[in-house]
Amino acid sequence: MRFLIVEDHIGMADQLSRGFSDRGYSTKLVSNGEEGLFEAQEIDYTLAVVDLGLPGMSGLELIKKLRKAGNQLPIIVLTARNDVETIVQAMEAGADDYLKKPVYFEELFAHIEAVLRRVLGDPKLDEPVLEYGELSLDTRKRVVTLARERVELTRAEYEILEHLWRNAGRVQSKKTIADSYQRDPGADPKANSVEGLVGRIKRKIDPDKNLQPIETVRGRGYLFREAH
Amino acid sequence: MKPPSIRLRLLAASLVILPLFLGLTAWALDRAFGNYQRQAQQESMRLQQLLLAKAADWVGSEWRFDALDESRLSLLGSGLYAYVVSTQGDILWHSPSAGLIGDLPDPLAAAAQMVQSPDLYGTGIGDSRFEECVLDTDYFCLSTGVAWGSAGPESIFLIVESQARAIAARSAYRSYLLWLCLGAAVLLLLAQSLIVRWGLVPLRRIAIAIKRLERGKSDRLDGPYPDELVPLTDNINILLASEKRRRERVRNTMDRLTHVLKTPLMLIRNSRDEEHEFRELVQDQVTRMLGIVEGELAKARLDGAAADILGKPVPVQPVLQRIVDAYGRLPRLGAQFPGREGPDIDTSAVAADAVFHGEERDLQDLFGSVLENSLKYCRSQIAVGAHLTHEADEHWLELTVGDDGDGIPPGYEQAILQRGARADTTNIGQGLGLSIVVEIVSAYGGSLQVDRSDLGGALFVIKLPGAPPAVS
C-alpha cells in the first residue's frame, strides 16, 4: 500500500511521513496542490491524505479537480478549522473522510482503515495476518513465513507481495504494482523491474512450486489467487 | 467614486423638477389669460354691435346711422370699424373710422375683399360669429345676421377691432408671469435648502455622536432620534454593545488562557527528566492544553454571532439536510461496522417552516456536532427532528437528534457536555463536540437536554429562541 500526503507544513508532513513509515507503509510527500494533483493523476496510490489549507491550489480545489477528472482515489482531508461548513464543503467536493488537527496517529489510521473498508470494500484490510496454505504474511511485523520458516524479502518485494495479496482475486497491472512500492535506491534498474521483482518473489515464497499463489496473466499483469 | 451628498442630490433634483413645474404652471396661466382676453374682447365687441344696432335705421333704400355713441367709430384709423354687409357680401354701409385703415391705399376695397370670406357673410339671421381676420394687420371680427323688420333687408352687422391692445396686454402679462416664476423659483430653492438643512439635523447629530464614540467620550448613540432613524441607531447600539462584549470576551479569554496554560507548562518545566514519566506527563498536559485552546477558539468564534441578529431568519431544513447528506457519507470507525452503507438518518420530522434566528454557521456547528456524536455511537439508525414550539408565551425552535446506540450511561448526562469529557474511551477523539454545542446554545440563551430516544439510544434535545432578539 502506498499513500500520498499533500501537506505544506514541513513539521507536520515529516511527522505524518514518519508515522506511515513506522507502520511499514511507503508514502509520497508533496507540499502543494498542483504537485498533489499531478501525483494523484499519474500514480496509483491507495489513499491520499490532503491538508485543506494548502498554498496556491487549495485542498478543496485539488479534490474537486480530481473528482471532475473521474479519479476515485480515496481521500482523507485534514483541517485546522473546527467548523462544520468546512467539513461539509470537503465532503461535497468528494472527500471520503476528514480529521481535525491536531492529528493523532491512532485516529488517522482508524479513519484510513474505515475509508478503505468503505471505499474498497476490502475485508482483508483488518486482518493482520494473511494466509495462503503454508504461506503467511504478518502485516504488523512485516514478516513472511513459509511452513513457519521466515522468508527473507527486500522492502520492495514485501510491498509488492502485500499489495498483490490484499487484492487477491483481482488482476493487478504492472503499472499498479509499480506504483505500489518504493523502489530500492541504488538497485540495478533491470533487477528492480516489476517482472524481475515478481519473479524473485515467486521463487522465494514458493521454491518448490507447490502453492503457485501468484499467477501471471498474459498481457494484463499478475494475480494473487484467493485462498480456499 | 464617492456618491454625491444628500444636499447636492436634492439640489440637483430641484434644478430639474422646479423649471418643469414652474414652466407648466406659467403655460397654464398664460393660456387661461388668453382665453379670458378673448372672451372679454367678444363681450366688448357685442356691446359695440348693440350700440350700432340702436343707432341704425333703414330709410328708403339705404342704412342711416344718426348718432354713433362710440367716438372711435367716428375717428379715422381709430382701430375700431363697423360695416353693414348684404347677404351677397357687398358693403352697404361703413363707419367714418373705416375711411382710413393704417397704410392701406384703399381701405374700402380691402374691407370688401375681407367680407367675401364665407365665415363672415355666410352668417345666418340671429347667428353671431367671432373670428380673427386680417386687414392691414391682425383684427378681431364679430359678425351678426339681422333682419330689419318687414321694411328692411336682411343684412350682417360687422364690428372689426384691432388686436394691438390685446397683444400689448398679453405681452405685459407674460413679462409679469416670467418675473413671478423666477421669484418663486428662487424662494422655493431657498426654502428647500432650509428644509433640507433642518431635515438633516438628526443625521448631523448622529455624526457628532459617532465622533464622540471615536474619541471615547461615549459608548453608545444617545437619543432621542426621529422614528425613521431609530432602527439605524438601535442597530448601531446593538453592534456597539456586541463589540464591547466581544472585546471583554477576548480579554477574559486571554486572561483565562494565560492562567490555565501556565499550570501545565509549569508542571512540564518543573518535572524531572525521567524519560517514560516525563513523556507521559508531556502527553497528558499537551492534550489538556489542546483541549483548552480548541474550546476557547470555539467560544471566540461565537463572538461573531451578534452581527447576524440583524439578518434574516435561517430556514432550518435545507441546512440540516445538507449536513445530513455530507455526514451520511462518512465511513464508520471500528471493525464492528464492516459494511459500505452508513446508518439510516431519518429527517422526516424536520418541519419545513422551522427557522433559526441567528447565524447559519452556528446552526451548522450546533447540529453538525450533535449529529457527529450520534454517528459515532449509533448502531444503524438516527432520527432528526426540528419544529417550532410555543411555551410560556415564548416561541422556541426545538432540534432533536436521537439514535439507536447504547445511550448515555446513567449519571453521565451532564458530564459529557463538559469540555474534553467523554462517557466512553473506546472511540478516538478529543471530546470537544458537545462542549461546543453547549457554548453555542448558551450564547443564544437556549438549552440542551440529554434523554433517551425512542430508538433506544441517546436523545439530544436543543431548544433555541424562536424569535429575533428584542432591539433595545
XYZ file of C-alpha atoms in Angstrom:
700
model
C 0.000 0.000 0.000
C 1.254 3.412 -0.876
C -0.062 6.726 0.423
C 0.074 10.228 -0.923
C 0.447 13.036 1.623
C -0.282 16.592 0.493
C 0.757 18.862 3.355
C 2.619 22.182 3.223
C 3.668 22.361 6.874
C 7.103 20.733 6.899
C 6.979 19.588 10.519
C 3.522 18.106 10.157
C 4.413 16.469 6.811
C 7.553 14.864 8.300
C 5.601 13.597 11.282
C 2.926 12.083 9.046
C 5.500 10.511 6.766
C 7.364 9.064 9.760
C 4.135 7.712 11.192
C 3.359 5.877 7.947
C 6.898 4.646 7.600
C 6.924 3.355 11.236
C 3.942 1.216 10.330
C 5.722 -0.074 7.250
C 3.878 1.933 4.625
C 5.552 3.880 1.878
C 4.481 7.429 1.222
C 4.977 10.199 -1.281
C 5.126 13.633 0.280
C 4.243 16.769 -1.698
C 3.821 20.278 -0.354
C 1.325 21.931 -2.703
C -1.932 21.292 -4.521
C -0.503 21.335 -8.054
C 2.038 18.598 -7.264
C -0.616 16.679 -5.353
C -2.931 16.761 -8.358
C -0.154 15.580 -10.679
C 0.829 12.701 -8.371
C -2.765 11.600 -7.775
C -3.472 11.560 -11.507
C -0.247 9.849 -12.569
C 0.397 7.296 -9.813
C -1.943 4.642 -8.473
C -1.973 5.422 -4.729
C -4.028 3.510 -2.177
C -5.230 6.664 -0.420
C -4.358 10.356 -0.153
C -4.203 12.480 2.992
C -4.801 16.092 1.912
C -4.467 19.231 4.010
C -7.192 21.721 3.089
C -5.143 24.849 3.740
C -2.547 24.497 1.000
C -0.764 27.405 -0.678
C -1.812 28.043 -4.300
C -4.312 25.379 -5.255
C -6.262 24.619 -2.071
C -7.008 21.105 -0.890
C -10.654 21.667 -1.797
C -9.770 22.613 -5.384
C -7.452 19.615 -5.649
C -10.259 17.241 -4.627
C -12.760 18.891 -6.969
C -10.354 18.645 -9.929
C -9.578 15.001 -9.198
C -13.240 14.053 -8.929
C -14.111 16.051 -12.043
C -11.494 14.054 -13.909
C -13.185 10.854 -12.689
C -10.413 9.919 -10.260
C -11.812 7.861 -7.365
C -8.699 7.857 -5.155
C -9.870 7.641 -1.511
C -9.130 10.973 0.186
C -8.997 11.951 3.838
C -8.775 15.687 4.431
C -7.013 17.328 7.336
C -8.323 20.651 8.530
C -7.189 23.061 11.195
C -10.647 24.615 11.177
C -13.293 23.452 13.566
C -16.427 24.490 11.709
C -18.949 22.157 10.152
C -19.149 24.221 6.929
C -15.533 23.337 6.040
C -16.267 19.642 6.542
C -19.497 19.804 4.546
C -17.693 21.602 1.712
C -14.936 18.970 1.700
C -17.446 16.107 1.651
C -19.450 17.810 -1.102
C -16.240 18.247 -3.114
C -15.679 14.487 -2.962
C -13.587 13.768 0.145
C -14.228 10.429 1.842
C -13.481 11.457 5.404
C -11.998 14.264 7.449
C -9.856 14.783 10.502
C -9.420 17.894 12.565
C -5.915 18.928 13.502
C -4.093 18.099 15.718
C -3.980 14.605 14.263
C -3.318 11.587 16.451
C -1.869 8.691 14.530
C -4.170 6.092 16.076
C -7.090 8.253 14.991
C -5.703 8.770 11.483
C -5.183 5.042 10.949
C -8.612 4.219 12.315
C -10.016 6.609 9.710
C -7.805 5.219 6.923
C -8.999 1.703 7.718
C -12.622 2.838 7.819
C -12.314 4.664 4.488
C -10.568 1.786 2.743
C -13.112 -0.626 4.157
C -15.949 1.529 2.874
C -14.462 2.643 -0.419
C -12.644 -0.535 -1.445
C -14.868 -2.930 0.482
C -11.736 -4.933 1.316
C -12.320 -7.125 4.364
C -8.676 -8.252 4.374
C -7.542 -4.826 5.471
C -8.235 -5.549 9.107
C -6.653 -8.945 9.059
C -3.168 -8.531 10.451
C -2.116 -11.989 9.263
C -2.860 -13.161 5.719
C -2.623 -16.887 4.997
C -2.411 -18.997 1.866
C -1.759 -22.650 2.618
C 1.528 -22.855 4.477
C 2.379 -19.347 3.411
C 1.567 -16.465 5.761
C 2.183 -12.718 5.878
C 2.063 -10.762 9.131
C 1.315 -7.153 8.155
C 2.187 -5.805 11.601
C 5.590 -7.468 11.828
C 6.092 -7.267 8.041
C 7.224 -10.863 8.099
C 6.531 -13.606 5.541
C 6.829 -17.268 6.555
C 6.603 -20.485 4.609
C 5.886 -23.560 6.723
C 6.822 -21.405 9.751
C 10.204 -20.637 8.210
C 10.905 -16.971 7.677
C 11.256 -15.906 4.046
C 13.732 -13.090 3.503
C 12.289 -10.393 1.249
C 13.584 -6.958 0.353
C 11.375 -3.989 1.165
C 10.183 -3.648 -2.445
C 9.456 -7.395 -2.670
C 7.472 -7.309 0.572
C 5.377 -4.312 -0.559
C 4.554 -5.926 -3.898
C 3.593 -9.184 -2.197
C 1.350 -7.440 0.340
C -0.258 -5.383 -2.433
C -0.981 -8.483 -4.549
C -2.198 -10.415 -1.515
C -4.527 -7.680 -0.297
C -6.002 -7.543 -3.778
C -6.331 -11.322 -4.049
C -8.616 -12.413 -6.859
C -8.108 -9.170 -8.781
C -5.562 -8.855 -11.583
C -3.043 -6.088 -10.873
C -1.415 -4.363 -13.821
C 2.332 -3.823 -13.923
C 1.776 -0.079 -13.553
C -0.401 -0.540 -10.481
C 2.219 -2.806 -8.981
C 4.989 -0.353 -9.856
C 3.030 2.405 -8.133
C 2.515 0.294 -5.019
C 6.104 0.171 -3.830
C 9.035 2.392 -3.316
C 11.983 1.362 -5.426
C 15.132 0.365 -3.565
C 17.629 3.111 -4.185
C 20.842 2.067 -5.864
C 19.402 -1.216 -7.092
C 20.003 -2.372 -10.639
C 17.143 -0.870 -12.720
C 16.701 -4.125 -14.588
C 16.610 -6.158 -11.392
C 14.213 -3.547 -9.975
C 11.674 -4.038 -12.784
C 8.237 -5.400 -11.871
C 8.849 -8.616 -13.825
C 12.187 -9.163 -12.090
C 10.768 -8.467 -8.629
C 7.661 -10.643 -9.047
C 9.821 -13.436 -10.429
C 12.090 -13.255 -7.365
C 9.069 -13.179 -5.002
C 7.658 -16.289 -6.676
C 10.950 -18.130 -6.268
C 11.308 -17.103 -2.622
C 7.772 -17.827 -1.377
C 7.217 -20.952 -3.422
C 10.584 -22.533 -4.203
C 9.036 -25.954 -4.892
C 6.189 -24.507 -6.977
C 3.634 -26.419 -4.919
C 1.421 -23.478 -3.968
C 1.736 -21.201 -7.005
C -0.166 -18.296 -5.313
C 0.880 -15.758 -7.933
C -0.334 -16.277 -11.442
C 0.949 -14.359 -14.470
C -1.982 -13.162 -16.564
C -0.573 -12.627 -20.039
C -0.894 -9.078 -21.266
C -2.694 -7.898 -18.114
C -0.384 -8.346 -15.122
C -0.340 -10.574 -12.053
C -2.983 -12.190 -9.890
C -2.744 -13.479 -6.333
C -5.117 -16.419 -6.174
C -7.791 -16.347 -3.487
C -7.206 -18.786 -0.614
C -9.737 -21.632 -0.458
C -16.279 57.013 -6.689
C -17.736 58.915 -3.742
C -21.532 59.285 -4.016
C -22.814 62.911 -4.047
C -24.031 64.395 -0.766
C -27.742 64.283 0.124
C -27.926 68.101 -0.127
C -26.374 68.064 -3.610
C -28.744 65.311 -4.715
C -31.798 67.287 -3.540
C -30.494 70.492 -5.165
C -29.851 68.711 -8.470
C -33.320 67.164 -8.353
C -34.847 70.596 -7.650
C -32.965 72.184 -10.537
C -34.530 69.646 -12.858
C -38.030 69.473 -11.374
C -38.570 73.141 -10.478
C -38.258 74.617 -14.045
C -40.552 71.861 -15.308
C -43.128 72.526 -12.611
C -42.973 76.350 -12.878
C -42.895 76.248 -16.713
C -46.027 74.113 -16.782
C -47.761 76.447 -14.321
C -46.802 79.550 -16.371
C -48.022 77.931 -19.589
C -51.398 77.104 -17.965
C -51.772 80.636 -16.546
C -50.862 82.219 -19.890
C -53.400 80.051 -21.672
C -56.108 80.922 -19.122
C -55.331 84.632 -19.543
C -55.527 84.292 -23.343
C -58.970 82.661 -23.084
C -60.187 85.350 -20.695
C -58.890 88.080 -23.012
C -60.718 86.589 -25.985
C -63.991 86.335 -24.060
C -63.685 89.892 -22.770
C -62.962 91.080 -26.326
C -66.025 89.259 -27.642
C -68.253 90.853 -24.951
C -66.882 94.329 -25.692
C -67.488 93.949 -29.451
C -71.011 92.602 -28.838
C -71.749 95.810 -26.916
C -70.448 97.888 -29.859
C -72.702 95.870 -32.134
C -75.770 96.589 -29.959
C -74.940 100.279 -29.885
C -74.610 100.189 -33.677
C -77.989 98.493 -33.986
C -79.528 101.085 -31.672
C -78.321 103.902 -33.963
C -79.279 102.138 -37.201
C -82.325 102.908 -39.352
C -83.413 101.724 -42.817
C -84.650 104.707 -44.711
C -85.873 104.237 -48.210
C -83.253 102.060 -49.723
C -80.287 102.783 -47.507
C -78.934 102.412 -43.978
C -78.681 105.553 -41.890
C -76.874 105.961 -38.578
C -77.848 109.237 -36.870
C -75.581 109.344 -33.867
C -72.883 106.822 -33.037
C -72.303 106.535 -29.234
C -68.787 105.165 -29.664
C -66.483 108.039 -30.645
C -63.821 105.673 -32.018
C -66.218 104.720 -34.835
C -66.168 108.348 -35.963
C -62.409 108.778 -35.684
C -60.392 107.924 -38.826
C -57.982 104.980 -38.368
C -59.004 104.501 -34.707
C -58.698 100.698 -34.916
C -62.453 100.138 -34.386
C -64.535 99.863 -37.552
C -68.179 98.991 -38.273
C -69.703 97.675 -41.512
C -73.161 96.650 -42.732
C -72.815 93.916 -45.327
C -75.503 92.492 -47.604
C -76.151 88.746 -47.625
C -74.348 88.730 -51.006
C -71.186 90.120 -49.390
C -71.472 93.758 -50.562
C -70.655 96.535 -48.112
C -73.832 98.579 -47.688
C -72.500 100.981 -45.026
C -69.264 101.606 -43.109
C -68.388 103.763 -40.103
C -66.496 107.015 -40.717
C -63.453 105.478 -38.949
C -63.152 102.879 -41.767
C -62.214 105.638 -44.223
C -58.579 105.238 -43.119
C -57.106 101.929 -42.024
C -53.382 102.024 -41.324
C -51.360 102.384 -44.528
C -53.936 100.731 -46.775
C -54.302 102.779 -50.009
C -57.930 101.679 -50.484
C -59.422 100.718 -47.149
C -62.882 100.042 -48.584
C -61.535 97.681 -51.243
C -59.578 95.807 -48.583
C -62.675 95.572 -46.377
C -64.759 94.407 -49.368
C -62.255 91.655 -50.013
C -62.250 90.670 -46.338
C -66.045 90.343 -46.132
C -66.013 87.909 -49.062
C -64.915 85.295 -46.537
C -67.785 82.794 -46.099
C -67.125 82.902 -42.325
C -68.404 86.473 -42.320
C -71.098 86.966 -44.975
C -72.456 83.443 -44.526
C -73.776 84.361 -41.067
C -77.473 83.409 -40.764
C -80.190 85.561 -39.216
C -79.709 85.739 -35.413
C -76.317 83.953 -35.625
C -73.065 85.531 -34.433
C -69.529 84.656 -35.357
C -66.349 85.781 -33.577
C -63.196 85.276 -35.689
C -59.723 86.585 -36.233
C -59.302 88.428 -39.524
C -56.695 90.454 -41.406
C -56.771 93.935 -42.940
C -53.513 95.861 -42.681
C -52.726 93.815 -39.565
C -54.487 91.300 -37.250
C -58.055 92.101 -36.121
C -60.955 90.551 -34.240
C -64.223 90.377 -36.250
C -67.732 89.902 -34.808
C -70.475 89.386 -37.390
C -74.216 89.013 -36.620
C -77.002 88.368 -39.128
C -80.024 90.723 -38.672
C -83.492 91.138 -40.244
C -84.737 94.752 -40.109
C -88.465 94.166 -39.677
C -90.781 93.944 -42.696
C -89.336 97.070 -44.270
C -85.596 96.466 -44.155
C -83.339 93.908 -45.851
C -81.522 91.002 -44.219
C -78.012 92.255 -43.510
C -74.883 91.486 -41.488
C -73.616 93.922 -38.833
C -69.822 93.558 -38.676
C -67.583 95.040 -35.976
C -63.810 94.933 -36.603
C -61.324 95.841 -33.844
C -57.536 95.811 -33.901
C -55.697 93.153 -31.781
C -52.947 95.646 -30.878
C -54.327 96.379 -27.391
C -54.893 92.713 -26.596
C -51.369 91.809 -27.806
C -49.837 94.560 -25.675
C -51.780 93.407 -22.594
C -50.736 89.788 -23.216
C -47.062 90.801 -23.506
C -47.247 92.759 -20.264
C -48.905 89.798 -18.561
C -46.229 87.384 -19.836
C -43.466 89.617 -18.613
C -45.117 89.785 -15.191
C -45.530 85.972 -15.197
C -41.845 85.437 -16.026
C -40.681 87.562 -13.124
C -43.198 85.911 -10.816
C -41.924 82.430 -11.742
C -38.286 83.418 -11.346
C -39.028 84.924 -7.952
C -40.984 81.847 -6.903
C -38.117 79.570 -8.081
C -35.563 81.455 -6.015
C -37.835 81.444 -2.965
C -38.596 77.730 -3.356
C -34.906 76.860 -3.680
C -34.115 78.856 -0.600
C -36.981 77.259 1.310
C -35.945 73.792 0.168
C -32.375 74.395 1.180
C -33.566 75.400 4.640
C -35.889 72.367 4.849
C -33.053 70.003 3.845
C -30.786 71.609 6.385
C -33.436 71.210 9.061
C -34.297 67.669 7.929
C -30.656 66.574 8.082
C -30.122 67.873 11.608
C -30.716 64.399 13.183
C -28.131 62.862 10.819
C -25.639 65.557 11.783
C -26.386 64.745 15.406
C -25.626 61.070 14.700
C -22.360 62.058 13.009
C -21.401 64.136 16.058
C -22.373 61.239 18.373
C -20.197 58.847 16.301
C -17.284 61.274 16.587
C -17.803 61.230 20.348
C -17.690 57.419 20.188
C -14.432 57.556 18.233
C -12.918 59.856 20.826
C -14.059 57.508 23.588
C -16.298 60.140 25.199
C -19.365 57.923 24.875
C -20.081 54.217 24.368
C -23.479 54.409 22.641
C -25.653 56.698 20.473
C -27.880 58.527 22.930
C -31.172 59.862 21.525
C -33.796 60.871 21.102
C -33.797 60.443 17.328
C -36.718 60.679 14.864
C -38.729 57.478 14.305
C -37.202 56.962 10.850
C -33.682 56.806 12.314
C -34.459 54.768 15.427
C -33.911 51.362 13.679
C -30.498 52.610 12.465
C -29.381 53.979 15.830
C -30.747 50.920 17.661
C -28.843 48.575 15.368
C -25.659 50.619 15.742
C -26.113 50.434 19.518
C -26.577 46.634 19.287
C -23.387 46.352 17.239
C -21.546 48.584 19.703
C -22.770 46.522 22.653
C -21.806 43.323 20.821
C -18.375 44.730 20.012
C -17.920 45.723 23.636
C -18.918 42.229 24.764
C -16.523 40.749 22.202
C -13.653 42.859 23.495
C -14.465 41.814 27.031
C -14.619 38.167 25.994
C -11.280 38.402 24.189
C -9.770 39.977 27.306
C -11.335 37.309 29.505
C -10.202 34.570 27.088
C -6.656 35.887 27.166
C -6.737 36.049 30.966
C -8.172 32.550 31.199
C -5.743 31.114 28.636
C -2.778 32.680 30.396
C -3.971 31.289 33.684
C -4.923 27.757 32.594
C -1.979 27.214 30.251
C 0.560 28.353 32.806
C -0.198 25.429 35.135
C 0.567 22.596 32.676
C 3.596 24.492 31.365
C 4.941 24.878 34.899
C 4.324 21.190 35.534
C 6.358 20.283 32.443
C 9.156 22.702 33.303
C 9.426 21.553 36.921
C 9.261 17.828 36.228
C 12.362 15.687 36.446
C 13.673 14.415 33.144
C 12.784 10.765 33.642
C 12.113 9.550 30.152
C 8.955 7.486 30.499
C 7.210 9.556 33.166
C 8.262 12.797 31.507
C 6.878 11.634 28.184
C 3.580 10.655 29.778
C 3.371 13.960 31.612
C 4.073 15.938 28.438
C 1.486 13.894 26.559
C -1.186 14.486 29.227
C -0.519 18.175 29.601
C -0.272 18.818 25.848
C -3.613 17.033 25.357
C -5.103 19.196 28.079
C -3.689 22.367 26.549
C -5.009 21.432 23.098
C -8.430 20.896 24.588
C -8.311 24.297 26.254
C -7.151 26.043 23.064
C -9.846 24.348 20.922
C -12.576 25.171 23.397
C -11.514 28.808 23.657
C -11.320 29.095 19.860
C -14.867 27.776 19.582
C -16.014 30.341 22.154
C -14.137 33.150 20.432
C -15.763 32.294 17.093
C -19.199 32.710 18.633
C -18.479 36.383 19.218
C -19.209 36.977 15.543
C -22.822 35.883 16.025
C -24.061 39.233 17.297
C -23.790 40.899 13.876
C -26.197 38.387 12.400
C -29.034 39.040 14.797
C -29.867 41.814 12.363
C -30.154 39.370 9.478
C -32.965 37.230 8.122
C -34.054 34.040 9.910
C -32.334 30.925 8.545
C -34.600 28.132 7.214
C -33.582 25.034 9.196
C -34.500 22.219 6.797
C -32.002 22.942 3.960
C -29.162 23.488 6.446
C -29.863 20.203 8.258
C -30.366 18.245 5.038
C -27.042 19.476 3.615
C -25.181 18.341 6.748
C -27.042 15.006 6.819
C -26.100 14.407 3.156
C -22.422 15.210 3.795
C -22.064 13.385 7.120
C -24.086 10.432 5.883
C -21.203 9.639 3.510
C -18.612 9.422 6.295
C -17.215 5.949 6.949
C -17.778 4.384 10.367
C -14.818 3.762 12.587
C -14.256 0.333 14.082
C -14.291 -3.187 12.736
C -17.856 -3.697 14.035
C -19.084 -1.720 11.008
C -17.753 -3.705 8.036
C -20.454 -2.726 5.557
C -20.217 0.007 2.973
C -23.553 1.533 3.960
C -23.727 4.223 6.618
C -26.544 4.487 9.161
C -30.056 5.413 8.097
C -30.672 9.088 9.012
C -34.378 9.893 9.110
C -35.114 13.614 8.581
C -38.876 13.290 8.061
C -39.571 15.054 11.378
C -37.852 18.265 10.251
C -40.647 20.817 9.745
C -40.423 22.859 6.557
C -41.380 26.081 8.378
C -38.757 25.772 11.126
C -36.437 28.802 11.169
C -33.398 29.730 13.234
C -32.906 33.324 14.354
C -29.143 33.535 14.318
C -26.074 32.822 12.254
C -26.270 29.917 9.816
C -22.768 28.787 10.792
C -23.832 28.433 14.427
C -26.766 26.253 13.406
C -24.380 24.177 11.260
C -21.864 23.741 14.096
C -24.592 23.007 16.603
C -26.361 20.369 14.542
C -23.161 19.022 12.929
C -21.539 18.369 16.314
C -24.585 16.558 17.732
C -25.029 14.520 14.535
C -21.333 13.638 14.509
C -21.699 12.354 18.064
C -24.744 10.234 17.170
C -22.996 8.874 14.056
C -20.195 7.706 16.307
C -22.412 5.845 18.764
C -25.465 4.661 16.803
C -25.890 1.131 15.513
C -27.800 1.760 12.317
C -30.448 4.420 12.875
C -30.602 8.135 13.621
C -33.751 10.286 13.744
C -33.510 14.056 13.298
C -36.335 16.476 14.091
C -36.923 20.236 14.070
C -40.062 22.217 14.777
C -41.275 25.468 16.301
C -42.938 25.298 19.716
C -44.712 27.782 21.963
C -44.133 27.558 25.697
C -44.811 30.084 28.431
C -45.599 32.868 25.936
C -42.318 32.309 24.152
C -41.500 30.779 20.785
C -38.801 28.128 20.601
C -37.053 26.167 17.899
C -36.642 22.573 19.071
C -33.991 20.402 17.427
C -33.801 16.706 18.286
C -31.232 14.056 17.364
C -31.807 10.514 18.598
C -30.004 7.253 17.861
C -30.230 3.503 18.479
C -26.902 3.206 20.287
C -26.365 2.228 23.923
C -27.372 5.684 25.166
C -25.624 7.744 27.811
C -24.789 5.749 30.933
C -26.833 6.958 33.933
C -25.021 9.717 35.783
C -23.004 10.861 32.751
C -25.719 13.105 31.227
C -24.125 16.321 32.456
C -20.521 15.138 32.365
C -20.496 14.515 28.588
C -21.429 18.120 27.979
C -18.206 19.355 29.540
C -15.127 20.091 27.505
C -12.877 17.088 26.992
C -15.170 14.758 28.942
C -16.461 11.556 27.330
C -18.665 8.745 28.516
C -16.620 6.121 26.713
C -12.996 5.744 25.884
C -13.280 3.226 23.072
C -13.701 5.823 20.343
C -10.801 8.025 19.453
C -11.383 11.770 19.629
C -10.920 14.935 21.551
C -14.314 15.008 23.260
C -14.910 18.615 22.239
C -18.006 18.403 20.057
C -20.728 18.543 22.700
C -18.980 21.258 24.721
C -19.054 23.417 21.581
C -22.790 22.699 21.362
C -23.193 23.888 24.957
C -21.242 27.094 24.187
C -23.433 27.891 21.172
C -26.691 27.057 22.948
C -25.687 29.246 25.925
C -24.734 32.150 23.654
C -28.262 32.135 22.200
C -29.992 31.711 25.560
C -31.214 28.205 24.707
C -30.982 24.845 26.450
C -29.599 21.349 25.783
C -31.057 18.240 27.386
C -29.970 14.645 27.171
C -32.665 11.979 27.274
C -33.438 8.503 25.977
C -34.523 8.190 22.367
C -37.458 6.087 21.152
C -34.852 4.269 19.079
C -33.237 3.098 22.320
C -30.119 5.262 22.399
C -29.350 8.834 23.385
C -31.650 11.720 22.527
C -30.340 15.287 22.401
C -32.990 17.997 22.677
C -31.845 21.529 21.837
C -34.134 24.493 22.412
C -33.292 27.852 20.887
C -35.227 31.142 20.956
C -37.734 31.082 18.112
C -37.983 34.858 17.702
C -35.352 37.501 16.957
C -33.754 39.196 19.978
C -35.531 42.405 21.048
C -33.904 45.617 19.810
C -33.126 47.766 22.833
